[in-house]
C-alpha atoms as an extended CHARMM CRD file, in Angstrom:
* protein
*
       225  EXT
         1         1  UNK       CA              0.0860000000        0.0200000000       -0.0540000000  PROA      1               0.0000000000
         2         2  UNK       CA              2.8770000000        2.2710000000        0.8320000000  PROA      2               0.0000000000
         3         3  UNK       CA              4.3930000000        1.6950000000       -2.5370000000  PROA      3               0.0000000000
         4         4  UNK       CA              1.0550000000        2.1550000000       -4.3900000000  PROA      4               0.0000000000
         5         5  UNK       CA              0.3430000000        5.6330000000       -2.6400000000  PROA      5               0.0000000000
         6         6  UNK       CA              3.9770000000        6.7790000000       -3.2250000000  PROA      6               0.0000000000
         7         7  UNK       CA              3.3760000000        5.9650000000       -6.9230000000  PROA      7               0.0000000000
         8         8  UNK       CA              0.1670000000        8.0210000000       -6.9650000000  PROA      8               0.0000000000
         9         9  UNK       CA              2.0720000000       10.9060000000       -5.0470000000  PROA      9               0.0000000000
        10        10  UNK       CA              4.8250000000       10.9950000000       -7.6880000000  PROA      10              0.0000000000
        11        11  UNK       CA              2.8050000000       10.4300000000      -10.8740000000  PROA      11              0.0000000000
        12        12  UNK       CA             -0.8630000000       11.5820000000      -10.1810000000  PROA      12              0.0000000000
        13        13  UNK       CA             -0.3660000000       14.3180000000       -7.5020000000  PROA      13              0.0000000000
        14        14  UNK       CA             -2.5550000000       12.1410000000       -5.0130000000  PROA      14              0.0000000000
        15        15  UNK       CA             -0.9680000000       12.6250000000       -1.6200000000  PROA      15              0.0000000000
        16        16  UNK       CA             -1.8540000000       10.3680000000        1.3690000000  PROA      16              0.0000000000
        17        17  UNK       CA              0.5150000000       10.8310000000        4.1600000000  PROA      17              0.0000000000
        18        18  UNK       CA             -1.3920000000        8.4190000000        6.4020000000  PROA      18              0.0000000000
        19        19  UNK       CA             -0.5190000000        5.4880000000        4.0570000000  PROA      19              0.0000000000
        20        20  UNK       CA              2.9280000000        6.4820000000        3.5920000000  PROA      20              0.0000000000
        21        21  UNK       CA              3.2180000000        6.3460000000        7.4620000000  PROA      21              0.0000000000
        22        22  UNK       CA              1.7700000000        3.1020000000        7.9440000000  PROA      22              0.0000000000
        23        23  UNK       CA              4.0920000000        0.7430000000        9.7820000000  PROA      23              0.0000000000
        24        24  UNK       CA              4.7850000000       -2.7730000000        8.2670000000  PROA      24              0.0000000000
        25        25  UNK       CA              3.2750000000       -5.7240000000       10.1350000000  PROA      25              0.0000000000
        26        26  UNK       CA              5.6100000000       -7.7540000000       12.2150000000  PROA      26              0.0000000000
        27        27  UNK       CA              5.5320000000      -11.3620000000       10.8050000000  PROA      27              0.0000000000
        28        28  UNK       CA              6.8900000000      -14.5500000000       12.6410000000  PROA      28              0.0000000000
        29        29  UNK       CA             10.0760000000      -15.9310000000       11.1760000000  PROA      29              0.0000000000
        30        30  UNK       CA              9.0110000000      -19.2440000000        9.4150000000  PROA      30              0.0000000000
        31        31  UNK       CA             10.1190000000      -22.2260000000       11.4720000000  PROA      31              0.0000000000
        32        32  UNK       CA             13.2570000000      -23.9420000000       10.0470000000  PROA      32              0.0000000000
        33        33  UNK       CA             12.3250000000      -27.4490000000        8.5380000000  PROA      33              0.0000000000
        34        34  UNK       CA             14.0290000000      -30.4020000000       10.2400000000  PROA      34              0.0000000000
        35        35  UNK       CA             14.9090000000      -33.2530000000        8.0370000000  PROA      35              0.0000000000
        36        36  UNK       CA             13.5500000000      -36.6960000000        9.2790000000  PROA      36              0.0000000000
        37        37  UNK       CA             15.9540000000      -39.2530000000       10.7790000000  PROA      37              0.0000000000
        38        38  UNK       CA             16.1430000000      -41.1210000000        7.3980000000  PROA      38              0.0000000000
        39        39  UNK       CA             16.9180000000      -38.0190000000        5.4610000000  PROA      39              0.0000000000
        40        40  UNK       CA             19.5330000000      -36.9720000000        7.8810000000  PROA      40              0.0000000000
        41        41  UNK       CA             21.2830000000      -40.4140000000        7.5250000000  PROA      41              0.0000000000
        42        42  UNK       CA             20.9450000000      -40.3120000000        3.8330000000  PROA      42              0.0000000000
        43        43  UNK       CA             22.7700000000      -37.0510000000        3.7050000000  PROA      43              0.0000000000
        44        44  UNK       CA             25.6730000000      -38.1510000000        6.1790000000  PROA      44              0.0000000000
        45        45  UNK       CA             26.1510000000      -41.2080000000        4.0470000000  PROA      45              0.0000000000
        46        46  UNK       CA             26.2220000000      -39.2470000000        0.9300000000  PROA      46              0.0000000000
        47        47  UNK       CA             29.0650000000      -37.0970000000        2.1520000000  PROA      47              0.0000000000
        48        48  UNK       CA             31.3560000000      -40.0180000000        2.4910000000  PROA      48              0.0000000000
        49        49  UNK       CA             30.4270000000      -41.4200000000       -0.8630000000  PROA      49              0.0000000000
        50        50  UNK       CA             31.4100000000      -38.2040000000       -3.0000000000  PROA      50              0.0000000000
        51        51  UNK       CA             33.5990000000      -38.8190000000       -5.9170000000  PROA      51              0.0000000000
        52        52  UNK       CA             36.0520000000      -36.1720000000       -4.7080000000  PROA      52              0.0000000000
        53        53  UNK       CA             39.4410000000      -36.5450000000       -3.1700000000  PROA      53              0.0000000000
        54        54  UNK       CA             38.9430000000      -38.7110000000       -0.0130000000  PROA      54              0.0000000000
        55        55  UNK       CA             40.1540000000      -36.0360000000        2.4640000000  PROA      55              0.0000000000
        56        56  UNK       CA             37.5950000000      -33.6870000000        0.8970000000  PROA      56              0.0000000000
        57        57  UNK       CA             34.8360000000      -36.2120000000        1.4740000000  PROA      57              0.0000000000
        58        58  UNK       CA             36.0890000000      -36.6720000000        4.9750000000  PROA      58              0.0000000000
        59        59  UNK       CA             36.0550000000      -33.0450000000        5.7740000000  PROA      59              0.0000000000
        60        60  UNK       CA             32.4440000000      -32.5800000000        4.5690000000  PROA      60              0.0000000000
        61        61  UNK       CA             31.3510000000      -35.5090000000        6.3530000000  PROA      61              0.0000000000
        62        62  UNK       CA             32.9490000000      -34.2140000000        9.6490000000  PROA      62              0.0000000000
        63        63  UNK       CA             31.2800000000      -30.8450000000        9.1100000000  PROA      63              0.0000000000
        64        64  UNK       CA             27.8150000000      -32.4060000000        8.7300000000  PROA      64              0.0000000000
        65        65  UNK       CA             28.3210000000      -34.6010000000       11.8550000000  PROA      65              0.0000000000
        66        66  UNK       CA             29.1940000000      -31.4570000000       13.8680000000  PROA      66              0.0000000000
        67        67  UNK       CA             25.9100000000      -29.8230000000       12.5710000000  PROA      67              0.0000000000
        68        68  UNK       CA             23.8910000000      -32.8130000000       13.0620000000  PROA      68              0.0000000000
        69        69  UNK       CA             25.6320000000      -34.6760000000       15.8420000000  PROA      69              0.0000000000
        70        70  UNK       CA             26.5640000000      -31.5890000000       18.0670000000  PROA      70              0.0000000000
        71        71  UNK       CA             24.1700000000      -28.9710000000       16.9770000000  PROA      71              0.0000000000
        72        72  UNK       CA             26.7380000000      -26.4180000000       15.9110000000  PROA      72              0.0000000000
        73        73  UNK       CA             26.1680000000      -23.4530000000       13.4510000000  PROA      73              0.0000000000
        74        74  UNK       CA             28.0050000000      -23.7040000000       10.3210000000  PROA      74              0.0000000000
        75        75  UNK       CA             29.8240000000      -20.6240000000       11.3780000000  PROA      75              0.0000000000
        76        76  UNK       CA             30.8680000000      -22.3330000000       14.6570000000  PROA      76              0.0000000000
        77        77  UNK       CA             31.9520000000      -25.3320000000       12.9450000000  PROA      77              0.0000000000
        78        78  UNK       CA             34.0420000000      -23.5210000000       10.4420000000  PROA      78              0.0000000000
        79        79  UNK       CA             35.6540000000      -21.3150000000       13.2250000000  PROA      79              0.0000000000
        80        80  UNK       CA             37.2700000000      -24.2420000000       15.0070000000  PROA      80              0.0000000000
        81        81  UNK       CA             41.0280000000      -24.6500000000       15.0800000000  PROA      81              0.0000000000
        82        82  UNK       CA             43.3650000000      -27.3430000000       15.8230000000  PROA      82              0.0000000000
        83        83  UNK       CA             43.6550000000      -26.3440000000       19.2800000000  PROA      83              0.0000000000
        84        84  UNK       CA             39.9080000000      -26.3870000000       19.8870000000  PROA      84              0.0000000000
        85        85  UNK       CA             39.6720000000      -30.2020000000       19.0060000000  PROA      85              0.0000000000
        86        86  UNK       CA             42.9450000000      -30.9790000000       21.0870000000  PROA      86              0.0000000000
        87        87  UNK       CA             41.7070000000      -29.4410000000       24.2720000000  PROA      87              0.0000000000
        88        88  UNK       CA             39.5380000000      -32.4700000000       24.9250000000  PROA      88              0.0000000000
        89        89  UNK       CA             38.3690000000      -35.6750000000       23.4030000000  PROA      89              0.0000000000
        90        90  UNK       CA             34.7450000000      -35.4460000000       24.7160000000  PROA      90              0.0000000000
        91        91  UNK       CA             33.7940000000      -31.7840000000       24.5030000000  PROA      91              0.0000000000
        92        92  UNK       CA             34.2290000000      -28.5550000000       22.3350000000  PROA      92              0.0000000000
        93        93  UNK       CA             34.3810000000      -25.1420000000       23.6340000000  PROA      93              0.0000000000
        94        94  UNK       CA             32.2780000000      -23.0580000000       21.3920000000  PROA      94              0.0000000000
        95        95  UNK       CA             32.0020000000      -19.2040000000       20.9630000000  PROA      95              0.0000000000
        96        96  UNK       CA             28.6140000000      -18.4600000000       19.4490000000  PROA      96              0.0000000000
        97        97  UNK       CA             26.5700000000      -15.5100000000       18.8180000000  PROA      97              0.0000000000
        98        98  UNK       CA             27.2730000000      -12.3510000000       21.2260000000  PROA      98              0.0000000000
        99        99  UNK       CA             30.5350000000      -14.1750000000       22.0750000000  PROA      99              0.0000000000
       100       100  UNK       CA             28.5640000000      -16.5290000000       24.3340000000  PROA      100             0.0000000000
       101       101  UNK       CA             30.8440000000      -19.4610000000       25.3580000000  PROA      101             0.0000000000
       102       102  UNK       CA             29.4800000000      -22.9460000000       25.7670000000  PROA      102             0.0000000000
       103       103  UNK       CA             30.7220000000      -26.3020000000       26.1310000000  PROA      103             0.0000000000
       104       104  UNK       CA             29.2430000000      -28.9590000000       23.8230000000  PROA      104             0.0000000000
       105       105  UNK       CA             29.6170000000      -32.7760000000       24.3470000000  PROA      105             0.0000000000
       106       106  UNK       CA             31.1680000000      -34.6050000000       21.3450000000  PROA      106             0.0000000000
       107       107  UNK       CA             29.6950000000      -38.0600000000       20.6060000000  PROA      107             0.0000000000
       108       108  UNK       CA             32.3120000000      -40.8590000000       19.8290000000  PROA      108             0.0000000000
       109       109  UNK       CA             31.0330000000      -41.0610000000       16.3570000000  PROA      109             0.0000000000
       110       110  UNK       CA             31.4920000000      -37.3320000000       15.8130000000  PROA      110             0.0000000000
       111       111  UNK       CA             35.1290000000      -37.3850000000       17.2690000000  PROA      111             0.0000000000
       112       112  UNK       CA             35.9430000000      -40.3960000000       14.8840000000  PROA      112             0.0000000000
       113       113  UNK       CA             34.7510000000      -38.3600000000       11.8850000000  PROA      113             0.0000000000
       114       114  UNK       CA             36.8070000000      -35.4170000000       12.7290000000  PROA      114             0.0000000000
       115       115  UNK       CA             39.9800000000      -37.5580000000       13.4030000000  PROA      115             0.0000000000
       116       116  UNK       CA             39.4960000000      -39.4120000000       10.0850000000  PROA      116             0.0000000000
       117       117  UNK       CA             39.5380000000      -36.1050000000        8.1080000000  PROA      117             0.0000000000
       118       118  UNK       CA             42.4820000000      -34.6450000000       10.1670000000  PROA      118             0.0000000000
       119       119  UNK       CA             44.4690000000      -37.9090000000        9.4640000000  PROA      119             0.0000000000
       120       120  UNK       CA             43.7400000000      -37.7740000000        5.8240000000  PROA      120             0.0000000000
       121       121  UNK       CA             44.2560000000      -34.1400000000        5.3130000000  PROA      121             0.0000000000
       122       122  UNK       CA             47.4070000000      -32.9870000000        3.4490000000  PROA      122             0.0000000000
       123       123  UNK       CA             47.6700000000      -29.6400000000        5.3100000000  PROA      123             0.0000000000
       124       124  UNK       CA             47.2800000000      -30.5700000000        9.0560000000  PROA      124             0.0000000000
       125       125  UNK       CA             50.2210000000      -32.6850000000        9.8740000000  PROA      125             0.0000000000
       126       126  UNK       CA             52.5960000000      -29.9070000000       10.3630000000  PROA      126             0.0000000000
       127       127  UNK       CA             50.3590000000      -27.1760000000       11.6480000000  PROA      127             0.0000000000
       128       128  UNK       CA             50.1200000000      -25.4180000000       15.0480000000  PROA      128             0.0000000000
       129       129  UNK       CA             46.9650000000      -24.9960000000       17.1580000000  PROA      129             0.0000000000
       130       130  UNK       CA             45.7220000000      -21.6010000000       15.5440000000  PROA      130             0.0000000000
       131       131  UNK       CA             45.4150000000      -23.4490000000       12.0710000000  PROA      131             0.0000000000
       132       132  UNK       CA             41.7690000000      -23.7940000000       10.9040000000  PROA      132             0.0000000000
       133       133  UNK       CA             40.3130000000      -27.2480000000       11.4010000000  PROA      133             0.0000000000
       134       134  UNK       CA             38.2450000000      -27.0660000000        8.0990000000  PROA      134             0.0000000000
       135       135  UNK       CA             40.1710000000      -25.8260000000        5.1230000000  PROA      135             0.0000000000
       136       136  UNK       CA             39.7420000000      -25.7190000000        1.3010000000  PROA      136             0.0000000000
       137       137  UNK       CA             41.5530000000      -27.2300000000       -1.5930000000  PROA      137             0.0000000000
       138       138  UNK       CA             44.2840000000      -24.3920000000       -1.2170000000  PROA      138             0.0000000000
       139       139  UNK       CA             44.7850000000      -24.9380000000        2.5340000000  PROA      139             0.0000000000
       140       140  UNK       CA             42.8480000000      -21.7050000000        3.5130000000  PROA      140             0.0000000000
       141       141  UNK       CA             39.8580000000      -21.6170000000        5.9030000000  PROA      141             0.0000000000
       142       142  UNK       CA             36.8070000000      -23.0740000000        4.2640000000  PROA      142             0.0000000000
       143       143  UNK       CA             33.9710000000      -20.7700000000        3.4790000000  PROA      143             0.0000000000
       144       144  UNK       CA             30.4300000000      -21.6300000000        4.3700000000  PROA      144             0.0000000000
       145       145  UNK       CA             29.2680000000      -21.0170000000        0.8260000000  PROA      145             0.0000000000
       146       146  UNK       CA             31.4280000000      -23.8400000000       -0.5410000000  PROA      146             0.0000000000
       147       147  UNK       CA             29.8920000000      -26.3220000000        2.0790000000  PROA      147             0.0000000000
       148       148  UNK       CA             26.3150000000      -25.0920000000        1.2600000000  PROA      148             0.0000000000
       149       149  UNK       CA             26.8390000000      -25.6710000000       -2.3450000000  PROA      149             0.0000000000
       150       150  UNK       CA             27.9590000000      -29.1160000000       -1.6220000000  PROA      150             0.0000000000
       151       151  UNK       CA             24.7490000000      -29.9280000000        0.4100000000  PROA      151             0.0000000000
       152       152  UNK       CA             22.7270000000      -28.4720000000       -2.5550000000  PROA      152             0.0000000000
       153       153  UNK       CA             24.2910000000      -30.8250000000       -4.9160000000  PROA      153             0.0000000000
       154       154  UNK       CA             23.9210000000      -33.7250000000       -2.7060000000  PROA      154             0.0000000000
       155       155  UNK       CA             20.2160000000      -33.1120000000       -2.0910000000  PROA      155             0.0000000000
       156       156  UNK       CA             19.6590000000      -32.6310000000       -5.7400000000  PROA      156             0.0000000000
       157       157  UNK       CA             21.4280000000      -35.9330000000       -6.4920000000  PROA      157             0.0000000000
       158       158  UNK       CA             19.5580000000      -37.7950000000       -3.6920000000  PROA      158             0.0000000000
       159       159  UNK       CA             16.1380000000      -36.3490000000       -4.5600000000  PROA      159             0.0000000000
       160       160  UNK       CA             15.8300000000      -34.6330000000       -1.1790000000  PROA      160             0.0000000000
       161       161  UNK       CA             13.7960000000      -31.4230000000       -0.4250000000  PROA      161             0.0000000000
       162       162  UNK       CA             15.3310000000      -27.9410000000       -1.0170000000  PROA      162             0.0000000000
       163       163  UNK       CA             14.8580000000      -26.9970000000        2.5590000000  PROA      163             0.0000000000
       164       164  UNK       CA             17.5700000000      -29.6300000000        3.4800000000  PROA      164             0.0000000000
       165       165  UNK       CA             20.3330000000      -26.9410000000        4.2220000000  PROA      165             0.0000000000
       166       166  UNK       CA             23.2870000000      -26.9100000000        6.6520000000  PROA      166             0.0000000000
       167       167  UNK       CA             21.0510000000      -24.9660000000        9.1640000000  PROA      167             0.0000000000
       168       168  UNK       CA             18.4890000000      -27.8230000000        8.8660000000  PROA      168             0.0000000000
       169       169  UNK       CA             20.9160000000      -30.3840000000       10.0570000000  PROA      169             0.0000000000
       170       170  UNK       CA             21.4650000000      -28.2330000000       13.1870000000  PROA      170             0.0000000000
       171       171  UNK       CA             17.7030000000      -28.1270000000       13.5910000000  PROA      171             0.0000000000
       172       172  UNK       CA             17.4210000000      -31.7880000000       13.1380000000  PROA      172             0.0000000000
       173       173  UNK       CA             19.6970000000      -32.2860000000       15.9510000000  PROA      173             0.0000000000
       174       174  UNK       CA             17.4890000000      -30.2770000000       18.2950000000  PROA      174             0.0000000000
       175       175  UNK       CA             14.0220000000      -31.7150000000       17.1560000000  PROA      175             0.0000000000
       176       176  UNK       CA             15.3200000000      -35.1580000000       17.1400000000  PROA      176             0.0000000000
       177       177  UNK       CA             16.7110000000      -34.8110000000       20.7240000000  PROA      177             0.0000000000
       178       178  UNK       CA             13.3080000000      -33.4570000000       21.6180000000  PROA      178             0.0000000000
       179       179  UNK       CA             11.5210000000      -36.2200000000       20.0040000000  PROA      179             0.0000000000
       180       180  UNK       CA             13.4820000000      -38.7490000000       22.3840000000  PROA      180             0.0000000000
       181       181  UNK       CA             12.5570000000      -36.8340000000       25.5570000000  PROA      181             0.0000000000
       182       182  UNK       CA             15.4530000000      -34.4210000000       26.0410000000  PROA      182             0.0000000000
       183       183  UNK       CA             14.5890000000      -31.4190000000       28.1280000000  PROA      183             0.0000000000
       184       184  UNK       CA             14.2130000000      -28.1130000000       26.3930000000  PROA      184             0.0000000000
       185       185  UNK       CA             16.3210000000      -26.2430000000       28.7360000000  PROA      185             0.0000000000
       186       186  UNK       CA             19.1400000000      -28.7540000000       27.9640000000  PROA      186             0.0000000000
       187       187  UNK       CA             18.8090000000      -28.3160000000       24.2220000000  PROA      187             0.0000000000
       188       188  UNK       CA             18.7800000000      -24.4590000000       24.7940000000  PROA      188             0.0000000000
       189       189  UNK       CA             22.1960000000      -24.8770000000       26.3110000000  PROA      189             0.0000000000
       190       190  UNK       CA             23.4150000000      -27.1760000000       23.4660000000  PROA      190             0.0000000000
       191       191  UNK       CA             22.3630000000      -24.8680000000       20.8350000000  PROA      191             0.0000000000
       192       192  UNK       CA             23.5780000000      -21.7480000000       22.4070000000  PROA      192             0.0000000000
       193       193  UNK       CA             20.3280000000      -19.8470000000       22.5480000000  PROA      193             0.0000000000
       194       194  UNK       CA             20.2570000000      -17.0210000000       24.9500000000  PROA      194             0.0000000000
       195       195  UNK       CA             16.5360000000      -16.9890000000       25.1770000000  PROA      195             0.0000000000
       196       196  UNK       CA             14.4040000000      -20.1640000000       25.9310000000  PROA      196             0.0000000000
       197       197  UNK       CA             11.6030000000      -18.6140000000       23.6330000000  PROA      197             0.0000000000
       198       198  UNK       CA             14.0520000000      -19.2710000000       20.6870000000  PROA      198             0.0000000000
       199       199  UNK       CA             14.4030000000      -22.8860000000       21.5750000000  PROA      199             0.0000000000
       200       200  UNK       CA             10.5780000000      -23.2470000000       22.1630000000  PROA      200             0.0000000000
       201       201  UNK       CA             10.0680000000      -22.5440000000       18.4380000000  PROA      201             0.0000000000
       202       202  UNK       CA             11.3520000000      -26.1280000000       17.8270000000  PROA      202             0.0000000000
       203       203  UNK       CA              8.5000000000      -27.5530000000       19.9070000000  PROA      203             0.0000000000
       204       204  UNK       CA              5.9080000000      -26.6290000000       17.2530000000  PROA      204             0.0000000000
       205       205  UNK       CA              7.2700000000      -29.2760000000       14.8810000000  PROA      205             0.0000000000
       206       206  UNK       CA              6.7470000000      -32.0590000000       17.4690000000  PROA      206             0.0000000000
       207       207  UNK       CA              3.1750000000      -31.7240000000       18.5840000000  PROA      207             0.0000000000
       208       208  UNK       CA              2.6630000000      -35.5430000000       18.4950000000  PROA      208             0.0000000000
       209       209  UNK       CA              5.2150000000      -36.0740000000       21.2360000000  PROA      209             0.0000000000
       210       210  UNK       CA              3.6870000000      -33.4010000000       23.3140000000  PROA      210             0.0000000000
       211       211  UNK       CA              0.1990000000      -34.5090000000       22.9870000000  PROA      211             0.0000000000
       212       212  UNK       CA              1.2150000000      -38.0850000000       23.9450000000  PROA      212             0.0000000000
       213       213  UNK       CA              2.8790000000      -36.6000000000       26.9880000000  PROA      213             0.0000000000
       214       214  UNK       CA             -0.1670000000      -34.7440000000       27.8460000000  PROA      214             0.0000000000
       215       215  UNK       CA             -2.5110000000      -37.7460000000       27.4180000000  PROA      215             0.0000000000
       216       216  UNK       CA             -0.1430000000      -39.7780000000       29.5650000000  PROA      216             0.0000000000
       217       217  UNK       CA              0.3350000000      -37.3190000000       32.4550000000  PROA      217             0.0000000000
       218       218  UNK       CA             -2.6380000000      -34.8830000000       32.6410000000  PROA      218             0.0000000000
       219       219  UNK       CA             -5.4590000000      -36.0990000000       34.9200000000  PROA      219             0.0000000000
       220       220  UNK       CA             -8.1550000000      -34.7730000000       32.7090000000  PROA      220             0.0000000000
       221       221  UNK       CA             -6.7440000000      -36.4930000000       29.4040000000  PROA      221             0.0000000000
       222       222  UNK       CA             -8.5920000000      -39.7750000000       30.1920000000  PROA      222             0.0000000000
       223       223  UNK       CA            -12.0180000000      -38.1570000000       31.1400000000  PROA      223             0.0000000000
       224       224  UNK       CA            -14.8090000000      -38.7510000000       28.6340000000  PROA      224             0.0000000000
       225       225  UNK       CA            -15.7640000000      -35.7690000000       26.3250000000  PROA      225             0.0000000000
């Protein structure tokens, strides 16, 4: 409407200041779409089966495992250094948005994926702790756009939906934990959300589990209608 009346003002001499001052509505951000557990597994397997140098395939698989297996943002995964993974075998210190620091547990299968990549990498054997963990073909820090293009190619090849993005893998981490009974507060800490309300948005995709919990626990749930 503002654009329409601005056009009338400029081309027809019709002024409507009230229309020009009308604020835009605040729309809720759309919920990210989480992959199913089967879709997530298909993607993870596809990374290791890429027809690329073995260390590149191992690198991409390790990144995907950190997104889906540890709930990292793509920016957080690509900011890791050799010192970060050397500090502990079972946890990672992550500095997220707003420089908020958190400790993230690392599953053994995720750790194995990282170790497999580092072992195969032609660049890491002689580097110090400040060297980036994930690097490109020329030995420089990997850019998020390159990994995103790889995900895009894989989902096309596997016939997966367009909304399966790197962030969707992180979202899958949260929703699949929730569906298995994890507490929302714990998921909030793992994801590095400042506000619980941000994490609560993930509950909207798992209404079946919430209704089952309600039916099992609420004293009014078993009463006849």
